[in-house]
PDB file of C-alpha atoms in Angstrom:
ATOM      1  CA  MET A   1      31.449  26.822  -7.751  1.00 58.00           C
ATOM      2  CA  ALA A   2      29.440  23.525  -7.887  1.00 74.00           C
ATOM      3  CA  TRP A   3      26.275  23.344  -9.848  1.00 79.00           C
ATOM      4  CA  PRO A   4      23.262  23.442  -7.587  1.00 81.00           C
ATOM      5  CA  SER A   5      21.705  19.945  -7.127  1.00 88.00           C
ATOM      6  CA  ALA A   6      18.128  19.176  -8.219  1.00 89.00           C
ATOM      7  CA  ILE A   7      17.136  19.375  -4.599  1.00 87.00           C
ATOM      8  CA  ASP A   8      18.585  22.843  -4.235  1.00 87.00           C
ATOM      9  CA  LEU A   9      16.642  23.886  -7.339  1.00 91.00           C
ATOM     10  CA  LEU A  10      13.528  22.436  -5.974  1.00 93.00           C
ATOM     11  CA  GLY A  11      13.950  24.310  -2.654  1.00 90.00           C
ATOM     12  CA  ALA A  12      14.647  27.551  -4.668  1.00 89.00           C
ATOM     13  CA  ALA A  13      11.471  27.076  -6.738  1.00 93.00           C
ATOM     14  CA  ALA A  14       9.484  26.390  -3.605  1.00 93.00           C
ATOM     15  CA  GLY A  15      10.791  29.562  -1.816  1.00 91.00           C
ATOM     16  CA  ILE A  16      10.253  31.768  -4.911  1.00 93.00           C
ATOM     17  CA  LEU A  17       6.727  30.436  -5.427  1.00 95.00           C
ATOM     18  CA  THR A  18       5.539  30.806  -1.754  1.00 94.00           C
ATOM     19  CA  THR A  19       7.106  34.308  -1.331  1.00 94.00           C
ATOM     20  CA  ALA A  20       6.004  35.608  -4.881  1.00 96.00           C
ATOM     21  CA  SER A  21       2.465  34.306  -4.406  1.00 97.00           C
ATOM     22  CA  PHE A  22       1.728  37.131  -2.078  1.00 97.00           C
ATOM     23  CA  ILE A  23       2.353  39.620  -5.014  1.00 98.00           C
ATOM     24  CA  PRO A  24      -1.040  39.116  -6.817  1.00 98.00           C
ATOM     25  CA  GLN A  25      -2.876  39.369  -3.462  1.00 98.00           C
ATOM     26  CA  VAL A  26      -1.150  42.586  -2.678  1.00 98.00           C
ATOM     27  CA  VAL A  27      -1.995  44.024  -6.170  1.00 98.00           C
ATOM     28  CA  LYS A  28      -5.590  42.866  -5.761  1.00 98.00           C
ATOM     29  CA  THR A  29      -5.966  44.286  -2.341  1.00 98.00           C
ATOM     30  CA  LEU A  30      -4.271  47.706  -3.177  1.00 98.00           C
ATOM     31  CA  ARG A  31      -6.405  48.060  -6.328  1.00 98.00           C
ATOM     32  CA  SER A  32      -9.794  47.137  -4.753  1.00 97.00           C
ATOM     33  CA  GLY A  33      -9.100  48.386  -1.247  1.00 97.00           C
ATOM     34  CA  GLN A  34     -11.490  45.575  -0.157  1.00 97.00           C
ATOM     35  CA  THR A  35     -10.526  43.097   2.527  1.00 97.00           C
ATOM     36  CA  ARG A  36     -13.969  41.733   3.661  1.00 97.00           C
ATOM     37  CA  ASP A  37     -13.199  38.081   2.886  1.00 97.00           C
ATOM     38  CA  ILE A  38      -9.720  38.193   4.395  1.00 97.00           C
ATOM     39  CA  SER A  39      -9.336  37.089   7.998  1.00 97.00           C
ATOM     40  CA  LEU A  40      -7.627  39.609  10.258  1.00 97.00           C
ATOM     41  CA  THR A  41      -6.537  36.855  12.622  1.00 97.00           C
ATOM     42  CA  MET A  42      -4.830  34.898   9.862  1.00 97.00           C
ATOM     43  CA  TRP A  43      -2.781  37.896   8.763  1.00 97.00           C
ATOM     44  CA  VAL A  44      -1.802  39.069  12.305  1.00 98.00           C
ATOM     45  CA  ALA A  45      -0.659  35.454  13.105  1.00 98.00           C
ATOM     46  CA  PHE A  46       0.929  34.949   9.778  1.00 97.00           C
ATOM     47  CA  CYS A  47       2.962  38.148   9.877  1.00 98.00           C
ATOM     48  CA  THR A  48       4.080  37.432  13.487  1.00 98.00           C
ATOM     49  CA  GLY A  49       5.167  33.973  12.383  1.00 96.00           C
ATOM     50  CA  VAL A  50       7.165  35.321   9.450  1.00 96.00           C
ATOM     51  CA  ALA A  51       8.790  37.843  11.645  1.00 98.00           C
ATOM     52  CA  LEU A  52       9.775  34.952  14.002  1.00 96.00           C
ATOM     53  CA  TRP A  53      11.135  32.931  11.084  1.00 93.00           C
ATOM     54  CA  THR A  54      13.195  36.024  10.100  1.00 95.00           C
ATOM     55  CA  LEU A  55      14.631  36.246  13.586  1.00 96.00           C
ATOM     56  CA  TYR A  56      15.332  32.583  13.597  1.00 93.00           C
ATOM     57  CA  GLY A  57      17.161  32.900  10.319  1.00 91.00           C
ATOM     58  CA  VAL A  58      19.227  35.767  11.769  1.00 94.00           C
ATOM     59  CA  MET A  59      20.094  33.892  14.997  1.00 93.00           C
ATOM     60  CA  LEU A  60      21.224  30.861  12.955  1.00 90.00           C
ATOM     61  CA  GLU A  61      22.946  33.056  10.313  1.00 89.00           C
ATOM     62  CA  ALA A  62      20.860  31.054   7.873  1.00 88.00           C
ATOM     63  CA  TRP A  63      20.657  33.696   5.149  1.00 86.00           C
ATOM     64  CA  PRO A  64      18.359  31.813   2.752  1.00 82.00           C
ATOM     65  CA  ILE A  65      15.697  31.733   5.609  1.00 85.00           C
ATOM     66  CA  VAL A  66      16.119  35.534   5.988  1.00 91.00           C
ATOM     67  CA  ALA A  67      16.003  36.192   2.285  1.00 89.00           C
ATOM     68  CA  ALA A  68      12.880  34.128   1.983  1.00 87.00           C
ATOM     69  CA  ASN A  69      11.027  35.748   4.790  1.00 93.00           C
ATOM     70  CA  VAL A  70      11.857  39.433   4.633  1.00 96.00           C
ATOM     71  CA  PRO A  71      10.077  40.060   1.317  1.00 96.00           C
ATOM     72  CA  THR A  72       7.167  37.820   2.539  1.00 96.00           C
ATOM     73  CA  LEU A  73       6.893  40.009   5.598  1.00 97.00           C
ATOM     74  CA  GLY A  74       6.683  43.167   3.446  1.00 98.00           C
ATOM     75  CA  LEU A  75       4.073  41.824   1.200  1.00 98.00           C
ATOM     76  CA  ALA A  76       1.965  40.160   3.943  1.00 98.00           C
ATOM     77  CA  GLY A  77       2.354  43.193   6.131  1.00 98.00           C
ATOM     78  CA  THR A  78       0.965  45.371   3.338  1.00 98.00           C
ATOM     79  CA  ILE A  79      -2.287  43.262   3.243  1.00 98.00           C
ATOM     80  CA  LEU A  80      -2.497  43.347   7.006  1.00 98.00           C
ATOM     81  CA  VAL A  81      -2.173  47.163   7.003  1.00 98.00           C
ATOM     82  CA  VAL A  82      -5.061  47.546   4.520  1.00 97.00           C
ATOM     83  CA  LYS A  83      -7.139  45.123   6.549  1.00 97.00           C
ATOM     84  CA  ILE A  84      -6.524  47.068   9.715  1.00 97.00           C
ATOM     85  CA  ARG A  85      -7.326  50.324   8.102  1.00 96.00           C
ATOM     86  CA  ASN A  86     -10.557  48.956   6.785  1.00 96.00           C
ATOM     87  CA  ARG A  87     -11.740  47.750  10.237  1.00 91.00           C
ATOM     88  CA  GLY A  88     -15.110  48.976  11.360  1.00 84.00           C
ATOM     89  CA  ARG A  89     -16.040  49.687   7.622  1.00 85.00           C
ATOM     90  CA  GLU A  90     -16.673  46.090   6.423  1.00 81.00           C
TER      91      GLU A  90
ATOM     92  CA  MET B   1      17.173  13.931  25.593  1.00 58.00           C
ATOM     93  CA  ALA B   2      18.614  17.447  25.606  1.00 73.00           C
ATOM     94  CA  TRP B   3      16.341  20.412  26.288  1.00 79.00           C
ATOM     95  CA  PRO B   4      15.573  22.276  23.118  1.00 81.00           C
ATOM     96  CA  SER B   5      17.588  25.457  22.747  1.00 88.00           C
ATOM     97  CA  ALA B   6      15.941  28.953  22.548  1.00 89.00           C
ATOM     98  CA  ILE B   7      16.527  28.873  18.867  1.00 87.00           C
ATOM     99  CA  ASP B   8      14.756  25.646  18.515  1.00 87.00           C
ATOM    100  CA  LEU B   9      11.792  27.014  20.468  1.00 91.00           C
ATOM    101  CA  LEU B  10      11.844  30.134  18.281  1.00 93.00           C
ATOM    102  CA  GLY B  11      11.672  27.987  15.115  1.00 90.00           C
ATOM    103  CA  ALA B  12       8.964  25.886  16.562  1.00 89.00           C
ATOM    104  CA  ALA B  13       6.826  28.951  17.491  1.00 93.00           C
ATOM    105  CA  ALA B  14       7.404  30.458  14.007  1.00 93.00           C
ATOM    106  CA  GLY B  15       6.337  27.167  12.322  1.00 91.00           C
ATOM    107  CA  ILE B  16       3.216  26.785  14.522  1.00 93.00           C
ATOM    108  CA  LEU B  17       2.217  30.390  13.966  1.00 95.00           C
ATOM    109  CA  THR B  18       2.620  30.413  10.162  1.00 94.00           C
ATOM    110  CA  THR B  19       0.870  27.048   9.817  1.00 94.00           C
ATOM    111  CA  ALA B  20      -2.039  27.706  12.344  1.00 96.00           C
ATOM    112  CA  SER B  21      -2.613  31.165  10.975  1.00 97.00           C
ATOM    113  CA  PHE B  22      -4.481  29.516   7.998  1.00 97.00           C
ATOM    114  CA  ILE B  23      -7.128  28.010  10.393  1.00 98.00           C
ATOM    115  CA  PRO B  24      -9.037  31.315  11.016  1.00 98.00           C
ATOM    116  CA  GLN B  25      -9.068  32.000   7.275  1.00 98.00           C
ATOM    117  CA  VAL B  26     -10.382  28.530   6.531  1.00 98.00           C
ATOM    118  CA  VAL B  27     -13.083  29.003   9.236  1.00 98.00           C
ATOM    119  CA  LYS B  28     -14.065  32.445   7.773  1.00 98.00           C
ATOM    120  CA  THR B  29     -14.103  31.190   4.163  1.00 98.00           C
ATOM    121  CA  LEU B  30     -16.070  28.041   4.941  1.00 98.00           C
ATOM    122  CA  ARG B  31     -18.640  30.012   7.143  1.00 98.00           C
ATOM    123  CA  SER B  32     -19.229  32.871   4.617  1.00 97.00           C
ATOM    124  CA  GLY B  33     -18.486  31.002   1.463  1.00 97.00           C
ATOM    125  CA  GLN B  34     -17.305  34.353   0.134  1.00 97.00           C
ATOM    126  CA  THR B  35     -13.883  34.653  -1.548  1.00 97.00           C
ATOM    127  CA  ARG B  36     -14.271  37.857  -3.680  1.00 97.00           C
ATOM    128  CA  ASP B  37     -11.308  39.631  -2.002  1.00 97.00           C
ATOM    129  CA  ILE B  38      -9.034  36.664  -2.149  1.00 97.00           C
ATOM    130  CA  SER B  39      -6.619  36.342  -5.087  1.00 97.00           C
ATOM    131  CA  LEU B  40      -6.937  33.129  -7.007  1.00 97.00           C
ATOM    132  CA  THR B  41      -3.301  33.575  -8.355  1.00 97.00           C
ATOM    133  CA  MET B  42      -1.955  33.863  -4.942  1.00 97.00           C
ATOM    134  CA  TRP B  43      -3.584  30.737  -3.690  1.00 97.00           C
ATOM    135  CA  VAL B  44      -2.738  28.623  -6.794  1.00 98.00           C
ATOM    136  CA  ALA B  45       0.983  29.767  -6.517  1.00 98.00           C
ATOM    137  CA  PHE B  46       1.066  29.432  -2.783  1.00 97.00           C
ATOM    138  CA  CYS B  47      -0.386  25.893  -2.802  1.00 98.00           C
ATOM    139  CA  THR B  48       2.062  24.831  -5.550  1.00 98.00           C
ATOM    140  CA  GLY B  49       4.875  26.265  -3.562  1.00 96.00           C
ATOM    141  CA  VAL B  50       3.937  24.482  -0.378  1.00 96.00           C
ATOM    142  CA  ALA B  51       3.569  21.199  -2.343  1.00 98.00           C
ATOM    143  CA  LEU B  52       7.143  21.767  -3.635  1.00 96.00           C
ATOM    144  CA  TRP B  53       8.337  22.477   0.046  1.00 93.00           C
ATOM    145  CA  THR B  54       6.829  19.164   1.076  1.00 95.00           C
ATOM    146  CA  LEU B  55       8.609  17.341  -1.755  1.00 96.00           C
ATOM    147  CA  TYR B  56      11.847  19.097  -0.795  1.00 92.00           C
ATOM    148  CA  GLY B  57      11.447  17.920   2.801  1.00 91.00           C
ATOM    149  CA  VAL B  58      10.647  14.336   1.736  1.00 94.00           C
ATOM    150  CA  MET B  59      13.757  14.251  -0.618  1.00 93.00           C
ATOM    151  CA  LEU B  60      15.996  15.611   2.117  1.00 90.00           C
ATOM    152  CA  GLU B  61      14.242  13.452   4.754  1.00 89.00           C
ATOM    153  CA  ALA B  62      13.906  16.650   6.724  1.00 88.00           C
ATOM    154  CA  TRP B  63      10.664  15.727   8.523  1.00 86.00           C
ATOM    155  CA  PRO B  64      10.115  19.049  10.352  1.00 82.00           C
ATOM    156  CA  ILE B  65       9.728  20.709   6.962  1.00 85.00           C
ATOM    157  CA  VAL B  66       7.340  17.960   5.875  1.00 91.00           C
ATOM    158  CA  ALA B  67       5.389  18.288   9.207  1.00 90.00           C
ATOM    159  CA  ALA B  68       5.118  22.069   8.839  1.00 88.00           C
ATOM    160  CA  ASN B  69       3.942  21.977   5.229  1.00 93.00           C
ATOM    161  CA  VAL B  70       1.471  19.140   4.972  1.00 96.00           C
ATOM    162  CA  PRO B  71      -1.065  20.849   7.248  1.00 96.00           C
ATOM    163  CA  THR B  72      -0.567  24.101   5.533  1.00 96.00           C
ATOM    164  CA  LEU B  73      -1.210  22.512   2.236  1.00 97.00           C
ATOM    165  CA  GLY B  74      -4.492  21.043   3.677  1.00 98.00           C
ATOM    166  CA  LEU B  75      -5.601  24.405   5.019  1.00 98.00           C
ATOM    167  CA  ALA B  76      -4.486  26.603   2.063  1.00 98.00           C
ATOM    168  CA  GLY B  77      -5.902  23.961  -0.383  1.00 98.00           C
ATOM    169  CA  THR B  78      -9.345  24.255   1.317  1.00 98.00           C
ATOM    170  CA  ILE B  79      -9.365  27.992   0.699  1.00 98.00           C
ATOM    171  CA  LEU B  80      -8.303  27.419  -3.038  1.00 98.00           C
ATOM    172  CA  VAL B  81     -11.089  24.796  -3.504  1.00 98.00           C
ATOM    173  CA  VAL B  82     -13.756  27.304  -2.231  1.00 97.00           C
ATOM    174  CA  LYS B  83     -12.201  30.044  -4.516  1.00 97.00           C
ATOM    175  CA  ILE B  84     -12.279  27.923  -7.573  1.00 97.00           C
ATOM    176  CA  ARG B  85     -15.852  26.728  -6.851  1.00 96.00           C
ATOM    177  CA  ASN B  86     -16.923  30.355  -6.641  1.00 96.00           C
ATOM    178  CA  ARG B  87     -15.343  31.336 -10.009  1.00 91.00           C
ATOM    179  CA  GLY B  88     -17.678  33.097 -12.345  1.00 84.00           C
ATOM    180  CA  ARG B  89     -19.984  33.986  -9.441  1.00 85.00           C
ATOM    181  CA  GLU B  90     -18.112  36.888  -7.909  1.00 81.00           C
TER     182      GLU B  90
END
């Protein structure tokens, strides 16, 4: 197996950061239950877009795209669910 | 010029949705000035990751990656700046 190139490592770091970045938002949202400053429109559009990225990766059999997007969808979806549950209350 | 394939269109729709999704959050954040329910850690990590994706696209000369990430960085960076300005006040 070849060593990954510097560019591969850069892409991996980028993917890990953008996906893992949602973890502290999920923790904060689940702890506080507060979503007043979070845009419903953003999270509906974002989750739809991430679902389309996942489908795109599946259709291309591009598994890194799938692997990066499935956890993002789970994390962003959690925030969206809390936001939807809070509607009418904030 | 060939017609874009269904998979190309799916990828384009995914990219437009995930990038444009930040617009309503920017509008909401700039209007209200409130960022209490937004995680600082998320937006620092997310902006760093998007900057690395942009660099990755530049190094690969993969301009669709650059084109998708530069506007995202501008939008997400705006939210981060408001959050940082609000620190100690929320």
